[in-house]
């Protein structure tokens, strides 16, 4: 489960491109603005899914049913909300941007 | 999943207006009051859903079943509760409003 | 989803009274005691549900099935537990009440 | 939903005793030991369920199916884990008990 | 629900041994290493389940279906992840073990 | 439930290798970069699953259905997001890497 190496080798997959597998794009949790921080939260959530399920065909096949389903949408939103908590704390909640 | 660009181009969508896609409306987590902070949590949750599923027709189609379903309502409430944790921390829980 | 204005206008609803829509009743997260803080957590969770689904008839219709269902009850409890984390932190966990 | 007063009056219920409805038994989050803190987390979770669903007959009816179901058990455990996070923080994680 | 005393007395149960009911084994959240802290998180999650459902026969009966089911496994992992957050904070994240 | 020793001995299992059962690989939550921290979060989540369900055959059997299912994928992502919160806090969010 959660994509162990042994299992991932079982068949040739249409693998997600390398760029989509980087766990922390940009290599830092620090962003200039809350907007960028939230975009990072969304990207980090996406890339984690790619790492757990790196087969692009499976991801594409699952998307229509998933994105129209309220429970899945809420679950996805919740993951992003949790990632954003981490990023917001890392940036001291961009409190200085209040003055800027 | 989570709305990768490649997949979003597959068909022409009745896209959510740009204003509904801003991740942090106002560009800051800082609000004057807890009431405004909680309203921001709800808006941020909505806009994140719009970013994950930007097709307004799919969102409209899913709404009736979703909003009448207790599990979905609780899941939505939970997302907002998590967003509010972040916003409340950013505002030092509006502790000064105790005196004001 | 999550009650966008466009969708809410689709039919005339038996709307939840205004008092039930206030997001932070009292306008502050600060309470005198943990008991009051926990009551506020429950009220804030309720009022958020009212904001997501402001149709009282739909809420009433959903209640019997929901409140007897273990998964829904646990989901509701979890939302309140998260709201209470925020309120407890805002009140420095009422640590002074140890001496009082 | 979440037990609004209007709905709770709809029929006469075999109501949970008053003692089971106190939201924070003892009136404080401060406990002498982690063991007591964790017991408080469990009690607070139980009492919150009683407040959301104060009909003892409904609670008794739901229990057999619930307590044997893995998903419900995990959901209940998760609620207690979240309550315990709050209580542990309130007690500074009982760090002094290391020396005592 | 959540195992109130009244309900637990309804039939004679093959009760989980007392040792499996201790809520915080060792009586402290402080551990020497992250590895021990994570083991404690798993044990605390197990013992909480035992307290909610103290009938060993019911636990044994539910296990096969549960442990092979992805959603249950993820739910169990999530509970442990939350318990570990608390334990890690209690131990200041074992930051000193960086030098040791 | 959650893999108590008594139950695990009931049949001979194709056990996950010892290396996959280490709860905190490397023995510390401290990592050099956010990328490594996030990889650790994923590994810790995997190894916890291995500890809860140490039968490799069951894990392999469950994987295809699980990894193609949106709800399971979101649940797995959420577990990793929670583990990452802990690791990010342990590393003070790698804030120094801002200058480096």
Coordinates of C-alpha atoms in Angstrom, one line a residue:
Chain A
X1 CA 0.0 0.0 0.0
X2 CA 1.0 3.7 -0.4
X3 CA 3.0 2.6 -3.4
X4 CA 5.8 0.4 -2.2
X5 CA 8.6 0.0 -4.8
X6 CA 8.0 -3.8 -5.1
X7 CA 4.5 -3.4 -6.2
X8 CA 5.1 -0.4 -8.6
X9 CA 7.3 -2.6 -10.8
X10 CA 4.6 -5.1 -11.4
X11 CA 3.5 -3.6 -14.8
X12 CA 4.8 -0.8 -17.1
X13 CA 3.0 2.4 -16.2
X14 CA 2.4 5.6 -18.1
X15 CA 4.3 7.4 -15.4
X16 CA 3.5 10.9 -14.2
X17 CA 6.4 13.2 -15.5
X18 CA 9.3 13.7 -13.0
X19 CA 8.2 17.4 -12.4
X20 CA 4.9 16.2 -11.0
X21 CA 6.6 14.0 -8.5
X22 CA 8.7 16.6 -6.7
X23 CA 7.3 16.6 -3.2
X24 CA 8.1 20.2 -2.3
X25 CA 8.2 22.2 -5.6
X26 CA 10.7 25.1 -5.1
X27 CA 12.3 23.2 -2.2
X28 CA 10.9 25.5 0.5
X29 CA 7.7 26.1 2.4
X30 CA 8.4 29.9 2.4
X31 CA 6.3 31.9 0.0
X32 CA 5.9 35.7 -0.6
X33 CA 2.2 35.8 -0.1
X34 CA -0.7 33.8 1.3
X35 CA -2.0 33.3 -2.3
X36 CA 1.3 31.7 -3.3
X37 CA 1.2 29.7 0.0
X38 CA -2.2 28.3 -0.8
X39 CA -1.2 27.5 -4.4
X40 CA 1.8 25.6 -3.0
X41 CA -0.5 23.6 -0.6
X42 CA -2.6 22.5 -3.6
X43 CA 0.5 21.6 -5.6
X44 CA 2.0 19.6 -2.7
X45 CA -1.2 17.7 -2.3
X46 CA -1.3 16.9 -6.1
X47 CA 2.3 15.8 -6.1
X48 CA 1.8 13.6 -3.1
X49 CA -1.1 11.8 -4.9
X50 CA 1.2 11.4 -7.9
X51 CA 3.8 9.7 -5.6
X52 CA 1.2 7.4 -4.1
X53 CA -0.3 6.6 -7.5
X54 CA 2.2 7.4 -10.2
X55 CA 0.3 5.8 -13.1
X56 CA -1.1 8.7 -15.1
X57 CA -3.7 6.4 -16.8
X58 CA -5.2 5.4 -13.5
X59 CA -5.3 9.0 -12.3
X60 CA -7.0 10.2 -15.6
X61 CA -9.5 7.3 -15.4
X62 CA -10.4 8.1 -11.8
X63 CA -10.8 11.9 -12.3
X64 CA -14.3 12.3 -13.8
X65 CA -16.0 10.3 -11.1
X66 CA -13.9 11.8 -8.4
X67 CA -14.3 15.5 -9.2
X68 CA -18.1 15.3 -9.5
X69 CA -18.5 13.5 -6.2
X70 CA -19.1 15.7 -3.2
X71 CA -17.4 13.4 -0.6
X72 CA -14.2 13.2 -2.8
X73 CA -14.2 17.0 -3.3
X74 CA -14.5 17.6 0.4
X75 CA -11.8 15.0 1.1
X76 CA -9.5 16.7 -1.4
X77 CA -10.3 20.2 0.1
X78 CA -9.5 18.8 3.6
X79 CA -6.1 17.6 2.5
X80 CA -5.2 21.0 1.1
X81 CA -6.5 22.7 4.2
X82 CA -4.1 20.6 6.3
X83 CA -1.2 21.3 4.0
X84 CA -2.0 25.0 4.2
X85 CA -1.9 24.9 8.0
X86 CA 1.7 23.8 7.8
X87 CA 2.7 26.3 5.1
X88 CA 0.9 29.2 6.9
X89 CA 2.7 28.3 10.2
X90 CA 6.0 28.2 8.3
X91 CA 5.4 31.7 7.0
X92 CA 4.3 33.1 10.4
X93 CA 1.0 33.5 8.7
X94 CA 2.5 36.3 6.5
X95 CA 1.6 38.7 9.4
X96 CA 4.1 41.3 8.1
X97 CA 2.2 41.5 4.8
X98 CA -0.4 43.4 6.9
X99 CA 1.8 46.5 6.8
X100 CA 3.3 45.9 3.3
Chain B
X1 CA -6.5 14.1 -9.8
X2 CA -6.9 17.4 -8.0
X3 CA -7.4 19.1 -11.4
X4 CA -4.1 18.8 -13.2
X5 CA -3.8 21.1 -16.2
X6 CA -3.5 18.3 -18.7
X7 CA -6.8 16.8 -17.7
X8 CA -8.7 20.2 -17.4
X9 CA -8.1 20.9 -21.1
X10 CA -10.0 17.7 -22.1
X11 CA -13.3 19.5 -22.7
X12 CA -14.7 23.1 -22.8
X13 CA -16.1 23.9 -19.4
X14 CA -18.5 26.5 -18.1
X15 CA -15.8 27.8 -15.9
X16 CA -16.3 29.3 -12.5
X17 CA -15.7 33.2 -12.8
X18 CA -12.1 34.3 -12.1
X19 CA -13.2 36.0 -8.8
X20 CA -14.3 32.6 -7.5
X21 CA -10.9 31.1 -8.1
X22 CA -8.8 33.6 -6.0
X23 CA -7.3 31.3 -3.3
X24 CA -7.0 34.0 -0.6
X25 CA -9.6 36.7 -1.3
X26 CA -8.2 40.0 0.0
X27 CA -4.7 38.6 -0.1
X28 CA -4.3 38.2 3.7
X29 CA -5.3 36.0 6.5
X30 CA -5.7 39.0 8.8
X31 CA -9.2 40.1 9.6
X32 CA -10.7 42.7 11.9
X33 CA -13.0 40.3 13.8
X34 CA -13.6 36.6 14.4
X35 CA -16.9 36.9 12.4
X36 CA -14.9 38.1 9.4
X37 CA -12.3 35.5 10.0
X38 CA -14.9 32.7 9.9
X39 CA -16.4 34.2 6.8
X40 CA -13.0 34.1 5.2
X41 CA -12.6 30.4 6.2
X42 CA -15.8 29.6 4.4
X43 CA -14.8 31.6 1.3
X44 CA -11.4 30.1 1.1
X45 CA -12.9 26.6 1.4
X46 CA -15.4 27.4 -1.5
X47 CA -12.7 28.8 -3.7
X48 CA -10.4 25.8 -3.1
X49 CA -13.3 23.6 -4.3
X50 CA -13.6 25.8 -7.4
X51 CA -9.9 25.4 -8.1
X52 CA -10.2 21.6 -7.8
X53 CA -13.4 21.4 -9.8
X54 CA -13.7 24.6 -12.0
X55 CA -16.6 23.4 -14.0
X56 CA -19.7 25.4 -12.7
X57 CA -22.1 22.9 -14.3
X58 CA -20.6 20.0 -12.4
X59 CA -20.7 22.0 -9.2
X60 CA -24.3 23.0 -9.7
X61 CA -25.3 19.4 -10.6
X62 CA -23.7 18.0 -7.4
X63 CA -25.1 20.6 -5.0
X64 CA -28.6 19.4 -4.3
X65 CA -27.6 15.8 -3.4
X66 CA -24.6 17.1 -1.4
X67 CA -26.2 19.8 0.7
X68 CA -29.0 17.5 1.9
X69 CA -26.6 14.7 2.9
X70 CA -25.4 14.7 6.5
X71 CA -22.0 13.2 5.8
X72 CA -21.2 15.7 3.1
X73 CA -22.4 18.6 5.3
X74 CA -20.2 17.4 8.1
X75 CA -17.3 17.0 5.8
X76 CA -17.8 20.5 4.5
X77 CA -18.0 21.9 8.1
X78 CA -14.8 20.1 9.0
X79 CA -12.9 21.7 6.1
X80 CA -14.1 25.1 7.2
X81 CA -13.2 24.3 10.9
X82 CA -9.6 23.5 9.8
X83 CA -9.3 26.6 7.6
X84 CA -10.6 28.6 10.6
X85 CA -7.9 27.1 12.9
X86 CA -5.3 28.6 10.6
X87 CA -7.0 32.0 10.3
X88 CA -7.6 32.2 14.0
X89 CA -3.9 31.5 14.8
X90 CA -2.9 34.1 12.2
X91 CA -4.9 36.7 14.1
X92 CA -3.7 35.6 17.5
X93 CA -7.3 34.6 18.1
X94 CA -8.4 38.3 18.1
X95 CA -7.5 38.3 21.8
X96 CA -7.3 42.1 21.8
X97 CA -10.9 42.3 20.8
X98 CA -11.6 41.2 24.4
X99 CA -10.8 44.8 25.6
X100 CA -12.2 46.6 22.6
Chain C
X1 CA -20.9 23.7 -3.7
X2 CA -20.6 25.0 -0.1
X3 CA -23.6 27.3 -0.9
X4 CA -22.5 29.8 -3.6
X5 CA -24.9 32.7 -4.0
X6 CA -25.9 31.8 -7.5
X7 CA -27.1 28.4 -6.5
X8 CA -28.9 29.5 -3.3
X9 CA -31.3 31.7 -5.3
X10 CA -32.7 28.8 -7.4
X11 CA -35.8 28.3 -5.2
X12 CA -37.5 30.0 -2.3
X13 CA -36.3 28.5 0.9
X14 CA -37.7 28.3 4.5
X15 CA -34.6 30.1 5.6
X16 CA -32.9 29.5 9.0
X17 CA -33.5 32.6 11.2
X18 CA -30.8 35.3 11.0
X19 CA -29.7 34.6 14.6
X20 CA -28.8 31.0 13.5
X21 CA -26.5 32.3 10.8
X22 CA -24.2 34.4 12.9
X23 CA -20.8 32.7 12.5
X24 CA -19.3 33.6 15.9
X25 CA -22.2 34.3 18.3
X26 CA -21.0 36.9 20.8
X27 CA -18.3 38.1 18.4
X28 CA -15.4 36.6 20.3
X29 CA -13.7 33.3 20.9
X30 CA -13.0 34.3 24.5
X31 CA -15.2 32.6 27.2
X32 CA -15.2 32.6 31.0
X33 CA -15.0 28.9 31.4
X34 CA -14.2 25.7 29.5
X35 CA -17.8 24.7 29.7
X36 CA -18.8 27.9 27.9
X37 CA -16.0 27.4 25.4
X38 CA -17.3 24.0 24.5
X39 CA -20.8 25.3 24.2
X40 CA -19.5 27.9 21.8
X41 CA -17.7 25.2 19.8
X42 CA -21.0 23.4 19.4
X43 CA -22.9 26.6 18.4
X44 CA -20.3 27.6 15.9
X45 CA -20.4 24.2 14.3
X46 CA -24.2 24.4 14.1
X47 CA -24.2 27.9 12.6
X48 CA -21.7 27.0 10.0
X49 CA -23.9 24.1 8.9
X50 CA -26.8 26.7 8.7
X51 CA -24.6 28.9 6.4
X52 CA -23.7 26.0 4.2
X53 CA -27.3 24.7 4.1
X54 CA -29.7 27.6 5.1
X55 CA -32.9 25.7 4.1
X56 CA -34.5 24.8 7.4
X57 CA -36.8 22.2 5.7
X58 CA -33.8 20.3 4.3
X59 CA -32.1 20.5 7.7
X60 CA -35.2 19.1 9.5
X61 CA -35.7 16.4 6.9
X62 CA -32.1 15.2 7.3
X63 CA -32.0 15.2 11.1
X64 CA -33.7 11.9 12.0
X65 CA -31.5 9.7 9.8
X66 CA -28.4 11.7 10.7
X67 CA -28.6 11.7 14.5
X68 CA -29.2 8.0 14.7
X69 CA -26.3 7.1 12.4
X70 CA -23.0 6.4 14.2
X71 CA -20.8 7.7 11.4
X72 CA -22.7 11.0 11.2
X73 CA -22.6 11.4 14.9
X74 CA -18.9 10.8 15.0
X75 CA -18.3 13.2 12.1
X76 CA -20.3 15.9 14.0
X77 CA -18.3 15.2 17.2
X78 CA -15.1 15.6 15.2
X79 CA -16.1 19.0 13.8
X80 CA -16.9 20.2 17.3
X81 CA -13.6 18.8 18.6
X82 CA -11.7 20.8 16.0
X83 CA -13.6 24.0 16.7
X84 CA -12.9 23.4 20.4
X85 CA -9.2 23.2 19.7
X86 CA -9.3 26.7 18.3
X87 CA -11.4 28.1 21.2
X88 CA -9.3 26.4 23.9
X89 CA -6.1 27.8 22.3
X90 CA -7.7 31.3 22.2
X91 CA -8.4 31.1 25.9
X92 CA -4.9 29.8 26.8
X93 CA -6.8 26.7 27.9
X94 CA -8.3 28.5 30.8
X95 CA -5.2 27.6 32.8
X96 CA -5.9 30.4 35.3
X97 CA -9.1 28.6 36.3
X98 CA -6.7 26.1 38.0
X99 CA -6.1 28.5 40.8
X100 CA -9.6 30.1 40.9
Chain D
X1 CA -28.9 19.3 12.4
X2 CA -26.5 19.0 15.4
X3 CA -29.6 19.1 17.6
X4 CA -31.2 22.5 17.4
X5 CA -33.7 23.2 20.2
X6 CA -36.6 23.4 17.8
X7 CA -36.1 19.9 16.5
X8 CA -35.4 18.3 19.9
X9 CA -38.9 19.3 21.2
X10 CA -40.6 17.4 18.4
X11 CA -41.2 14.2 20.5
X12 CA -40.7 13.2 24.2
X13 CA -37.3 11.5 24.5
X14 CA -35.8 9.2 27.1
X15 CA -33.3 11.9 27.8
X16 CA -29.6 11.2 28.8
X17 CA -29.3 12.1 32.5
X18 CA -28.1 15.7 33.2
X19 CA -24.7 14.5 34.4
X20 CA -24.0 12.9 31.0
X21 CA -24.6 16.3 29.3
X22 CA -22.0 18.3 31.2
X23 CA -19.6 19.4 28.4
X24 CA -16.5 19.6 30.5
X25 CA -16.9 17.3 33.6
X26 CA -15.0 18.9 36.5
X27 CA -15.0 22.3 34.7
X28 CA -11.4 22.3 33.8
X29 CA -9.0 20.8 31.2
X30 CA -6.3 20.5 33.8
X31 CA -5.6 17.0 35.1
X32 CA -3.0 15.5 37.5
X33 CA -1.8 12.8 35.1
X34 CA -1.8 11.9 31.3
X35 CA -4.0 8.9 32.3
X36 CA -6.6 11.2 33.8
X37 CA -6.3 13.5 30.8
X38 CA -7.0 10.8 28.4
X39 CA -10.0 9.6 30.4
X40 CA -11.3 13.2 30.3
X41 CA -10.9 13.2 26.5
X42 CA -13.0 10.1 26.3
X43 CA -15.7 11.5 28.6
X44 CA -15.8 14.8 26.8
X45 CA -16.3 13.0 23.5
X46 CA -19.1 10.9 25.0
X47 CA -20.8 13.9 26.5
X48 CA -20.6 15.8 23.3
X49 CA -22.4 12.9 21.5
X50 CA -25.0 13.1 24.3
X51 CA -25.6 16.8 23.6
X52 CA -25.9 16.2 19.8
X53 CA -28.1 13.2 20.3
X54 CA -29.7 13.3 23.8
X55 CA -32.2 10.5 23.2
X56 CA -30.9 7.5 25.2
X57 CA -33.0 5.0 23.3
X58 CA -31.5 6.1 20.0
X59 CA -28.0 5.9 21.5
X60 CA -28.6 2.4 22.9
X61 CA -30.2 1.2 19.6
X62 CA -27.2 2.5 17.6
X63 CA -24.5 1.1 19.8
X64 CA -24.3 -2.7 18.8
X65 CA -23.9 -2.0 15.1
X66 CA -21.5 0.9 15.8
X67 CA -19.1 -0.7 18.2
X68 CA -18.6 -3.7 16.0
X69 CA -17.9 -1.7 12.9
X70 CA -14.3 -0.9 12.2
X71 CA -14.9 2.4 10.5
X72 CA -17.1 3.7 13.4
X73 CA -14.5 2.6 16.0
X74 CA -11.8 4.4 14.1
X75 CA -13.9 7.5 13.8
X76 CA -14.6 7.4 17.5
X77 CA -10.9 6.9 18.3
X78 CA -10.1 9.9 16.1
X79 CA -12.4 12.1 17.9
X80 CA -10.8 11.2 21.2
X81 CA -7.4 11.7 19.8
X82 CA -8.3 15.2 18.8
X83 CA -9.8 16.0 22.2
X84 CA -6.7 14.6 23.8
X85 CA -4.5 16.9 21.7
X86 CA -6.3 19.9 23.3
X87 CA -6.1 18.5 26.8
X88 CA -2.4 17.5 26.5
X89 CA -1.6 21.0 25.3
X90 CA -3.6 22.5 28.2
X91 CA -1.4 20.5 30.6
X92 CA 1.9 21.3 28.9
X93 CA 2.0 17.6 28.2
X94 CA 2.5 16.9 31.9
X95 CA 6.2 17.4 31.3
X96 CA 6.9 17.9 35.0
X97 CA 5.6 14.4 35.7
X98 CA 8.9 13.2 34.2
X99 CA 10.7 14.2 37.4
X100 CA 7.9 13.5 39.8
Chain E
X1 CA -22.3 5.3 22.4
X2 CA -18.6 5.3 23.0
X3 CA -19.2 2.6 25.6
X4 CA -21.1 4.1 28.5
X5 CA -21.1 2.0 31.6
X6 CA -24.9 1.3 31.5
X7 CA -24.6 -0.4 28.1
X8 CA -21.5 -2.3 28.8
X9 CA -23.2 -4.3 31.6
X10 CA -25.9 -5.6 29.3
X11 CA -24.2 -8.9 28.6
X12 CA -21.1 -10.8 29.9
X13 CA -18.2 -10.0 27.7
X14 CA -14.9 -11.7 27.1
X15 CA -13.2 -8.6 28.3
X16 CA -9.9 -7.3 27.0
X17 CA -7.2 -7.9 29.8
X18 CA -6.7 -4.9 32.2
X19 CA -3.3 -4.2 30.8
X20 CA -4.8 -3.5 27.4
X21 CA -7.1 -0.9 28.9
X22 CA -4.5 1.4 30.4
X23 CA -5.0 4.6 28.5
X24 CA -1.4 5.9 28.7
X25 CA 0.9 2.8 29.2
X26 CA 3.9 4.0 31.3
X27 CA 1.9 6.9 32.6
X28 CA 3.8 9.5 30.6
X29 CA 4.0 10.9 27.0
X30 CA 7.8 11.4 27.4
X31 CA 9.9 8.8 25.5
X32 CA 13.6 8.4 24.9
X33 CA 13.4 8.3 21.1
X34 CA 11.1 9.0 18.2
X35 CA 10.8 5.3 17.6
X36 CA 9.5 4.7 21.1
X37 CA 7.2 7.7 20.8
X38 CA 5.7 6.3 17.6
X39 CA 5.2 2.9 19.3
X40 CA 3.5 4.6 22.2
X41 CA 1.2 6.4 19.7
X42 CA 0.2 3.0 18.2
X43 CA -0.3 1.4 21.7
X44 CA -2.4 4.4 22.9
X45 CA -4.6 4.1 19.8
X46 CA -5.1 0.4 20.4
X47 CA -5.9 0.8 24.1
X48 CA -8.4 3.5 23.3
X49 CA -10.2 1.1 20.9
X50 CA -10.2 -1.4 23.7
X51 CA -11.8 1.1 26.0
X52 CA -14.5 2.0 23.5
X53 CA -15.1 -1.7 22.6
X54 CA -13.8 -3.9 25.5
X55 CA -15.3 -7.1 24.1
X56 CA -12.3 -9.2 22.8
X57 CA -14.6 -11.4 20.8
X58 CA -16.1 -8.5 18.9
X59 CA -12.6 -7.1 18.3
X60 CA -11.4 -10.4 17.0
X61 CA -14.4 -10.9 14.7
X62 CA -14.0 -7.4 13.2
X63 CA -10.3 -7.7 12.6
X64 CA -10.0 -9.7 9.3
X65 CA -12.4 -7.5 7.3
X66 CA -10.9 -4.4 8.8
X67 CA -7.2 -5.0 8.3
X68 CA -7.7 -5.9 4.6
X69 CA -9.8 -2.9 3.9
X70 CA -7.9 0.1 2.6
X71 CA -10.3 2.7 4.1
X72 CA -10.1 1.2 7.5
X73 CA -6.3 0.9 7.3
X74 CA -6.0 4.6 6.4
X75 CA -8.4 5.5 9.2
X76 CA -6.3 3.6 11.7
X77 CA -3.1 5.2 10.3
X78 CA -4.7 8.6 10.7
X79 CA -5.6 8.0 14.3
X80 CA -2.0 7.0 15.0
X81 CA -0.7 10.1 13.1
X82 CA -2.8 12.4 15.3
X83 CA -1.7 10.6 18.6
X84 CA 1.9 10.9 17.4
X85 CA 1.5 14.7 16.8
X86 CA 0.7 15.0 20.5
X87 CA 3.5 12.8 21.7
X88 CA 6.1 14.5 19.4
X89 CA 5.1 17.9 20.7
X90 CA 5.4 16.6 24.3
X91 CA 8.9 15.5 23.6
X92 CA 9.9 18.8 21.8
X93 CA 10.2 16.6 18.8
X94 CA 13.3 14.9 20.3
X95 CA 15.4 17.7 18.8
X96 CA 18.3 17.0 21.1
X97 CA 18.6 13.6 19.6
X98 CA 20.1 15.4 16.6
X99 CA 23.4 15.9 18.5
X100 CA 23.3 12.7 20.6
Chain F
X1 CA -7.9 -4.5 16.1
X2 CA -4.8 -2.4 15.1
X3 CA -2.9 -5.7 15.1
X4 CA -2.7 -6.9 18.6
X5 CA -0.1 -9.6 19.1
X6 CA -2.6 -12.3 20.0
X7 CA -4.4 -12.0 16.7
X8 CA -1.3 -11.7 14.5
X9 CA -0.2 -15.2 15.6
X10 CA -3.4 -16.8 14.3
X11 CA -1.9 -17.8 10.9
X12 CA 1.6 -17.8 9.3
X13 CA 1.9 -14.6 7.3
X14 CA 4.2 -13.6 4.5
X15 CA 5.5 -10.9 6.7
X16 CA 6.7 -7.4 5.6
X17 CA 10.5 -7.4 5.9
X18 CA 11.9 -5.9 9.1
X19 CA 13.2 -2.8 7.4
X20 CA 9.6 -1.9 6.4
X21 CA 8.5 -2.1 10.0
X22 CA 10.8 0.5 11.5
X23 CA 8.5 3.2 12.7
X24 CA 10.9 6.2 12.3
X25 CA 13.5 5.3 9.6
X26 CA 16.7 7.0 10.5
X27 CA 15.6 7.4 14.1
X28 CA 14.9 11.1 13.9
X29 CA 12.3 13.6 12.7
X30 CA 15.1 16.0 11.7
X31 CA 15.9 16.2 8.0
X32 CA 18.1 18.5 5.9
X33 CA 15.4 19.8 3.5
X34 CA 11.6 20.0 3.2
X35 CA 11.8 17.5 0.3
X36 CA 13.5 14.9 2.6
X37 CA 11.0 15.8 5.4
X38 CA 8.1 15.1 3.1
X39 CA 9.7 11.8 1.9
X40 CA 10.0 10.8 5.5
X41 CA 6.3 11.6 6.1
X42 CA 5.4 9.2 3.3
X43 CA 7.7 6.5 4.6
X44 CA 6.5 6.8 8.1
X45 CA 2.9 6.5 6.9
X46 CA 3.8 3.4 4.9
X47 CA 5.7 1.7 7.7
X48 CA 2.8 2.4 10.1
X49 CA 0.5 0.6 7.7
X50 CA 2.9 -2.3 7.7
X51 CA 2.8 -2.4 11.5
X52 CA -1.0 -2.4 11.5
X53 CA -1.2 -5.0 8.7
X54 CA 2.1 -6.9 8.5
X55 CA 0.9 -9.5 6.0
X56 CA 2.5 -8.6 2.6
X57 CA 0.0 -10.7 0.7
X58 CA -3.0 -8.8 2.2
X59 CA -1.2 -5.5 1.4
X60 CA -0.5 -6.6 -2.2
X61 CA -4.1 -7.9 -2.7
X62 CA -5.6 -4.6 -1.5
X63 CA -3.4 -2.3 -3.5
X64 CA -4.9 -2.3 -7.0
X65 CA -8.5 -1.4 -5.8
X66 CA -7.1 1.0 -3.3
X67 CA -4.8 3.1 -5.4
X68 CA -7.4 3.6 -8.1
X69 CA -10.0 4.7 -5.7
X70 CA -10.3 8.4 -5.1
X71 CA -11.5 8.2 -1.5
X72 CA -8.6 5.9 -0.5
X73 CA -6.1 8.1 -2.3
X74 CA -7.4 11.2 -0.5
X75 CA -7.4 9.3 2.8
X76 CA -3.7 8.3 2.2
X77 CA -2.8 11.8 1.3
X78 CA -4.4 13.1 4.4
X79 CA -2.4 10.7 6.6
X80 CA 0.8 11.9 5.0
X81 CA -0.3 15.6 5.4
X82 CA -0.7 15.0 9.1
X83 CA 2.6 13.3 9.5
X84 CA 4.3 16.1 7.5
X85 CA 2.8 18.7 10.0
X86 CA 4.7 16.9 12.8
X87 CA 7.9 16.7 10.8
X88 CA 7.7 20.3 9.6
X89 CA 7.2 21.5 13.1
X90 CA 10.2 19.4 14.3
X91 CA 12.4 21.1 11.8
X92 CA 11.1 24.6 12.6
X93 CA 9.7 24.5 9.0
X94 CA 13.3 24.6 7.6
X95 CA 13.0 28.4 7.9
X96 CA 16.8 28.8 7.7
X97 CA 16.8 27.3 4.2
X98 CA 15.3 30.6 3.1
X99 CA 18.8 32.2 3.3
X100 CA 20.9 29.1 2.3

